[in-house]
Amino acid sequence: SQVYYLDYGVLAAEGWSVTDNDLFEKASKADLDPDQYGRIVVKPGETILEAAENRGFEWPYACRAGACANCAVLVKEGDIAMPGNNVLSDEQVNVMNARLTCVGVPVTEEVKLIKDVQQLEQFSDLRL
Ligand code: FES
């Protein structure tokens, strides 16, 4: 699967909202660094966090076991299965579309996600 990622810090800096529908289009036209915006291929057997690390990126994490929210992302397109989520609430998963990269695997050919969202207020009580 191909995972397109956009760092939440870019949204904060540009004044973009997580609910904007053209985020990835705007990001593709902005002059962003590879750690802010790009695409990784996730191989079978890899979690999204492992895939990012295996391609040389440092994405946030703490427990690596679905028990904090440090690795949380918001999915904008596609979907990520999350066996072993022990921390996100139904509302965070179903309404915000939050997922955990440490236990998350893509279940669609293409996924678009906003990473580094653990700094959002909605996750403040879950951070380690
Ligand atoms: Fe703690 Fe993913 S690193 S839930």
JSON list of C-alpha atoms and ligand atoms in Angstrom, two decimals:
[
{"chain": "A", "resi": 1, "resn": "SER", "atom": "CA", "xyz": [0.00, 0.00, 0.00]},
{"chain": "A", "resi": 2, "resn": "GLN", "atom": "CA", "xyz": [1.01, 3.57, -0.53]},
{"chain": "A", "resi": 3, "resn": "VAL", "atom": "CA", "xyz": [0.70, 5.92, 2.39]},
{"chain": "A", "resi": 4, "resn": "TYR", "atom": "CA", "xyz": [0.73, 9.65, 1.79]},
{"chain": "A", "resi": 5, "resn": "TYR", "atom": "CA", "xyz": [1.54, 11.57, 4.94]},
{"chain": "A", "resi": 6, "resn": "LEU", "atom": "CA", "xyz": [1.34, 15.20, 5.96]},
{"chain": "A", "resi": 7, "resn": "ASP", "atom": "CA", "xyz": [2.71, 16.50, 9.24]},
{"chain": "A", "resi": 8, "resn": "TYR", "atom": "CA", "xyz": [0.32, 18.33, 11.52]},
{"chain": "A", "resi": 9, "resn": "GLY", "atom": "CA", "xyz": [2.99, 21.01, 12.08]},
{"chain": "A", "resi": 10, "resn": "VAL", "atom": "CA", "xyz": [2.46, 22.11, 8.47]},
{"chain": "A", "resi": 11, "resn": "LEU", "atom": "CA", "xyz": [-1.26, 22.62, 9.10]},
{"chain": "A", "resi": 12, "resn": "ALA", "atom": "CA", "xyz": [-0.49, 24.64, 12.21]},
{"chain": "A", "resi": 13, "resn": "ALA", "atom": "CA", "xyz": [2.07, 26.77, 10.36]},
{"chain": "A", "resi": 14, "resn": "GLU", "atom": "CA", "xyz": [-0.07, 27.32, 7.25]},
{"chain": "A", "resi": 15, "resn": "GLY", "atom": "CA", "xyz": [-3.35, 27.82, 9.09]},
{"chain": "A", "resi": 16, "resn": "TRP", "atom": "CA", "xyz": [-4.89, 24.76, 7.41]},
{"chain": "A", "resi": 17, "resn": "SER", "atom": "CA", "xyz": [-7.56, 22.72, 9.18]},
{"chain": "A", "resi": 18, "resn": "VAL", "atom": "CA", "xyz": [-7.66, 18.94, 9.64]},
{"chain": "A", "resi": 19, "resn": "THR", "atom": "CA", "xyz": [-11.12, 19.08, 8.04]},
{"chain": "A", "resi": 20, "resn": "ASP", "atom": "CA", "xyz": [-9.94, 20.77, 4.82]},
{"chain": "A", "resi": 21, "resn": "ASN", "atom": "CA", "xyz": [-10.74, 18.48, 1.92]},
{"chain": "A", "resi": 22, "resn": "ASP", "atom": "CA", "xyz": [-7.92, 19.68, -0.29]},
{"chain": "A", "resi": 23, "resn": "LEU", "atom": "CA", "xyz": [-5.11, 19.30, 2.25]},
{"chain": "A", "resi": 24, "resn": "PHE", "atom": "CA", "xyz": [-3.03, 16.87, 0.21]},
{"chain": "A", "resi": 25, "resn": "GLU", "atom": "CA", "xyz": [-3.51, 18.87, -2.96]},
{"chain": "A", "resi": 26, "resn": "LYS", "atom": "CA", "xyz": [-2.31, 21.99, -1.17]},
{"chain": "A", "resi": 27, "resn": "ALA", "atom": "CA", "xyz": [0.57, 20.05, 0.36]},
{"chain": "A", "resi": 28, "resn": "SER", "atom": "CA", "xyz": [1.67, 18.70, -3.03]},
{"chain": "A", "resi": 29, "resn": "LYS", "atom": "CA", "xyz": [1.96, 22.26, -4.32]},
{"chain": "A", "resi": 30, "resn": "ALA", "atom": "CA", "xyz": [3.71, 23.65, -1.25]},
{"chain": "A", "resi": 31, "resn": "ASP", "atom": "CA", "xyz": [7.46, 23.40, -0.99]},
{"chain": "A", "resi": 32, "resn": "LEU", "atom": "CA", "xyz": [7.60, 20.89, 1.86]},
{"chain": "A", "resi": 33, "resn": "ASP", "atom": "CA", "xyz": [10.45, 18.75, 3.20]},
{"chain": "A", "resi": 34, "resn": "PRO", "atom": "CA", "xyz": [10.26, 14.94, 3.01]},
{"chain": "A", "resi": 35, "resn": "ASP", "atom": "CA", "xyz": [9.68, 14.73, 6.77]},
{"chain": "A", "resi": 36, "resn": "GLN", "atom": "CA", "xyz": [6.65, 17.01, 6.39]},
{"chain": "A", "resi": 37, "resn": "TYR", "atom": "CA", "xyz": [4.94, 15.56, 3.34]},
{"chain": "A", "resi": 38, "resn": "GLY", "atom": "CA", "xyz": [5.50, 12.58, 1.12]},
{"chain": "A", "resi": 39, "resn": "ARG", "atom": "CA", "xyz": [4.69, 8.99, 0.37]},
{"chain": "A", "resi": 40, "resn": "ILE", "atom": "CA", "xyz": [5.94, 5.70, 1.74]},
{"chain": "A", "resi": 41, "resn": "VAL", "atom": "CA", "xyz": [5.23, 2.20, 0.53]},
{"chain": "A", "resi": 42, "resn": "VAL", "atom": "CA", "xyz": [4.14, -0.13, 3.33]},
{"chain": "A", "resi": 43, "resn": "LYS", "atom": "CA", "xyz": [5.06, -3.76, 2.72]},
{"chain": "A", "resi": 44, "resn": "PRO", "atom": "CA", "xyz": [3.01, -6.72, 3.96]},
{"chain": "A", "resi": 45, "resn": "GLY", "atom": "CA", "xyz": [3.94, -7.46, 7.55]},
{"chain": "A", "resi": 46, "resn": "GLU", "atom": "CA", "xyz": [5.03, -3.91, 8.33]},
{"chain": "A", "resi": 47, "resn": "THR", "atom": "CA", "xyz": [3.13, -1.56, 10.56]},
{"chain": "A", "resi": 48, "resn": "ILE", "atom": "CA", "xyz": [2.96, 2.00, 9.31]},
{"chain": "A", "resi": 49, "resn": "LEU", "atom": "CA", "xyz": [5.38, 3.13, 12.03]},
{"chain": "A", "resi": 50, "resn": "GLU", "atom": "CA", "xyz": [7.86, 0.40, 11.05]},
{"chain": "A", "resi": 51, "resn": "ALA", "atom": "CA", "xyz": [7.54, 1.32, 7.38]},
{"chain": "A", "resi": 52, "resn": "ALA", "atom": "CA", "xyz": [8.31, 4.97, 8.15]},
{"chain": "A", "resi": 53, "resn": "GLU", "atom": "CA", "xyz": [11.30, 3.98, 10.30]},
{"chain": "A", "resi": 54, "resn": "ASN", "atom": "CA", "xyz": [12.56, 1.51, 7.70]},
{"chain": "A", "resi": 55, "resn": "ARG", "atom": "CA", "xyz": [12.56, 4.37, 5.16]},
{"chain": "A", "resi": 56, "resn": "GLY", "atom": "CA", "xyz": [14.63, 6.52, 7.48]},
{"chain": "A", "resi": 57, "resn": "PHE", "atom": "CA", "xyz": [11.97, 8.67, 9.13]},
{"chain": "A", "resi": 58, "resn": "GLU", "atom": "CA", "xyz": [11.52, 9.37, 12.81]},
{"chain": "A", "resi": 59, "resn": "TRP", "atom": "CA", "xyz": [7.82, 9.36, 13.56]},
{"chain": "A", "resi": 60, "resn": "PRO", "atom": "CA", "xyz": [6.55, 9.90, 17.10]},
{"chain": "A", "resi": 61, "resn": "TYR", "atom": "CA", "xyz": [5.86, 6.93, 19.38]},
{"chain": "A", "resi": 62, "resn": "ALA", "atom": "CA", "xyz": [6.24, 5.92, 22.99]},
{"chain": "A", "resi": 63, "resn": "CYS", "atom": "CA", "xyz": [4.77, 2.53, 23.93]},
{"chain": "A", "resi": 64, "resn": "ARG", "atom": "CA", "xyz": [4.71, 0.85, 20.48]},
{"chain": "A", "resi": 65, "resn": "ALA", "atom": "CA", "xyz": [1.86, -1.28, 21.81]},
{"chain": "A", "resi": 66, "resn": "GLY", "atom": "CA", "xyz": [-1.39, 0.60, 21.30]},
{"chain": "A", "resi": 67, "resn": "ALA", "atom": "CA", "xyz": [-1.47, 1.98, 24.81]},
{"chain": "A", "resi": 68, "resn": "CYS", "atom": "CA", "xyz": [-0.64, 5.68, 24.45]},
{"chain": "A", "resi": 69, "resn": "ALA", "atom": "CA", "xyz": [-1.58, 8.10, 21.71]},
{"chain": "A", "resi": 70, "resn": "ASN", "atom": "CA", "xyz": [1.87, 9.37, 20.82]},
{"chain": "A", "resi": 71, "resn": "CYS", "atom": "CA", "xyz": [1.79, 7.71, 17.41]},
{"chain": "A", "resi": 72, "resn": "ALA", "atom": "CA", "xyz": [-1.76, 8.86, 16.57]},
{"chain": "A", "resi": 73, "resn": "VAL", "atom": "CA", "xyz": [-2.64, 9.97, 13.04]},
{"chain": "A", "resi": 74, "resn": "LEU", "atom": "CA", "xyz": [-5.86, 11.13, 11.42]},
{"chain": "A", "resi": 75, "resn": "VAL", "atom": "CA", "xyz": [-6.91, 9.23, 8.32]},
{"chain": "A", "resi": 76, "resn": "LYS", "atom": "CA", "xyz": [-8.26, 11.42, 5.52]},
{"chain": "A", "resi": 77, "resn": "GLU", "atom": "CA", "xyz": [-8.56, 8.79, 2.79]},
{"chain": "A", "resi": 78, "resn": "GLY", "atom": "CA", "xyz": [-8.44, 5.01, 2.80]},
{"chain": "A", "resi": 79, "resn": "ASP", "atom": "CA", "xyz": [-8.33, 3.04, 6.03]},
{"chain": "A", "resi": 80, "resn": "ILE", "atom": "CA", "xyz": [-5.96, 1.55, 8.56]},
{"chain": "A", "resi": 81, "resn": "ALA", "atom": "CA", "xyz": [-6.77, -1.56, 10.60]},
{"chain": "A", "resi": 82, "resn": "MET", "atom": "CA", "xyz": [-5.69, -1.31, 14.18]},
{"chain": "A", "resi": 83, "resn": "PRO", "atom": "CA", "xyz": [-5.56, -4.63, 16.03]},
{"chain": "A", "resi": 84, "resn": "GLY", "atom": "CA", "xyz": [-4.44, -3.90, 19.56]},
{"chain": "A", "resi": 85, "resn": "ASN", "atom": "CA", "xyz": [-5.85, -0.42, 20.07]},
{"chain": "A", "resi": 86, "resn": "ASN", "atom": "CA", "xyz": [-6.12, -0.12, 23.84]},
{"chain": "A", "resi": 87, "resn": "VAL", "atom": "CA", "xyz": [-6.30, 3.63, 24.14]},
{"chain": "A", "resi": 88, "resn": "LEU", "atom": "CA", "xyz": [-8.37, 5.44, 21.52]},
{"chain": "A", "resi": 89, "resn": "SER", "atom": "CA", "xyz": [-12.05, 5.97, 22.31]},
{"chain": "A", "resi": 90, "resn": "ASP", "atom": "CA", "xyz": [-14.84, 5.05, 19.90]},
{"chain": "A", "resi": 91, "resn": "GLU", "atom": "CA", "xyz": [-15.32, 8.74, 19.24]},
{"chain": "A", "resi": 92, "resn": "GLN", "atom": "CA", "xyz": [-11.65, 9.28, 18.42]},
{"chain": "A", "resi": 93, "resn": "VAL", "atom": "CA", "xyz": [-11.70, 6.29, 16.07]},
{"chain": "A", "resi": 94, "resn": "ASN", "atom": "CA", "xyz": [-15.10, 6.75, 14.44]},
{"chain": "A", "resi": 95, "resn": "VAL", "atom": "CA", "xyz": [-15.62, 10.50, 14.48]},
{"chain": "A", "resi": 96, "resn": "MET", "atom": "CA", "xyz": [-12.09, 11.89, 14.28]},
{"chain": "A", "resi": 97, "resn": "ASN", "atom": "CA", "xyz": [-10.89, 8.89, 12.24]},
{"chain": "A", "resi": 98, "resn": "ALA", "atom": "CA", "xyz": [-7.82, 8.57, 14.45]},
{"chain": "A", "resi": 99, "resn": "ARG", "atom": "CA", "xyz": [-5.54, 5.55, 14.16]},
{"chain": "A", "resi": 100, "resn": "LEU", "atom": "CA", "xyz": [-2.32, 4.35, 15.80]},
{"chain": "A", "resi": 101, "resn": "THR", "atom": "CA", "xyz": [0.68, 3.79, 13.52]},
{"chain": "A", "resi": 102, "resn": "CYS", "atom": "CA", "xyz": [2.49, 1.42, 15.93]},
{"chain": "A", "resi": 103, "resn": "VAL", "atom": "CA", "xyz": [-0.17, -1.25, 15.52]},
{"chain": "A", "resi": 104, "resn": "GLY", "atom": "CA", "xyz": [-1.73, 0.09, 12.32]},
{"chain": "A", "resi": 105, "resn": "VAL", "atom": "CA", "xyz": [-1.62, -1.59, 8.94]},
{"chain": "A", "resi": 106, "resn": "PRO", "atom": "CA", "xyz": [-3.16, -0.21, 5.74]},
{"chain": "A", "resi": 107, "resn": "VAL", "atom": "CA", "xyz": [-6.22, -2.06, 4.49]},
{"chain": "A", "resi": 108, "resn": "THR", "atom": "CA", "xyz": [-6.64, 0.00, 1.32]},
{"chain": "A", "resi": 109, "resn": "GLU", "atom": "CA", "xyz": [-4.20, 0.37, -1.57]},
{"chain": "A", "resi": 110, "resn": "GLU", "atom": "CA", "xyz": [-3.87, 4.06, -0.79]},
{"chain": "A", "resi": 111, "resn": "VAL", "atom": "CA", "xyz": [-4.03, 5.88, 2.52]},
{"chain": "A", "resi": 112, "resn": "LYS", "atom": "CA", "xyz": [-3.73, 9.60, 3.23]},
{"chain": "A", "resi": 113, "resn": "LEU", "atom": "CA", "xyz": [-3.01, 10.55, 6.81]},
{"chain": "A", "resi": 114, "resn": "ILE", "atom": "CA", "xyz": [-2.07, 13.51, 8.96]},
{"chain": "A", "resi": 115, "resn": "LYS", "atom": "CA", "xyz": [0.69, 12.52, 11.35]},
{"chain": "A", "resi": 116, "resn": "ASP", "atom": "CA", "xyz": [1.93, 13.98, 14.63]},
{"chain": "A", "resi": 117, "resn": "VAL", "atom": "CA", "xyz": [-1.59, 14.85, 15.80]},
{"chain": "A", "resi": 118, "resn": "GLN", "atom": "CA", "xyz": [-0.94, 13.77, 19.38]},
{"chain": "A", "resi": 119, "resn": "GLN", "atom": "CA", "xyz": [-0.38, 17.46, 20.10]},
{"chain": "A", "resi": 120, "resn": "LEU", "atom": "CA", "xyz": [-4.08, 18.13, 19.45]},
{"chain": "A", "resi": 121, "resn": "GLU", "atom": "CA", "xyz": [-6.10, 18.92, 22.53]},
{"chain": "A", "resi": 122, "resn": "GLN", "atom": "CA", "xyz": [-8.33, 15.86, 21.91]},
{"chain": "A", "resi": 123, "resn": "PHE", "atom": "CA", "xyz": [-5.38, 13.57, 22.76]},
{"chain": "A", "resi": 124, "resn": "SER", "atom": "CA", "xyz": [-3.94, 15.53, 25.68]},
{"chain": "A", "resi": 125, "resn": "ASP", "atom": "CA", "xyz": [-5.03, 13.03, 28.33]},
{"chain": "A", "resi": 126, "resn": "LEU", "atom": "CA", "xyz": [-3.58, 10.06, 26.40]},
{"chain": "A", "resi": 127, "resn": "ARG", "atom": "CA", "xyz": [0.00, 11.17, 25.86]},
{"chain": "A", "resi": 128, "resn": "LEU", "atom": "CA", "xyz": [2.81, 9.43, 27.72]},
{"chain": "B", "resi": 1, "resn": "FES", "atom": "FE1", "xyz": [1.78, 4.16, 21.97]},
{"chain": "B", "resi": 1, "resn": "FES", "atom": "FE2", "xyz": [1.40, 3.75, 19.36]},
{"chain": "B", "resi": 1, "resn": "FES", "atom": "S1", "xyz": [3.21, 4.33, 20.35]},
{"chain": "B", "resi": 1, "resn": "FES", "atom": "S2", "xyz": [-0.05, 3.69, 20.94]}
]
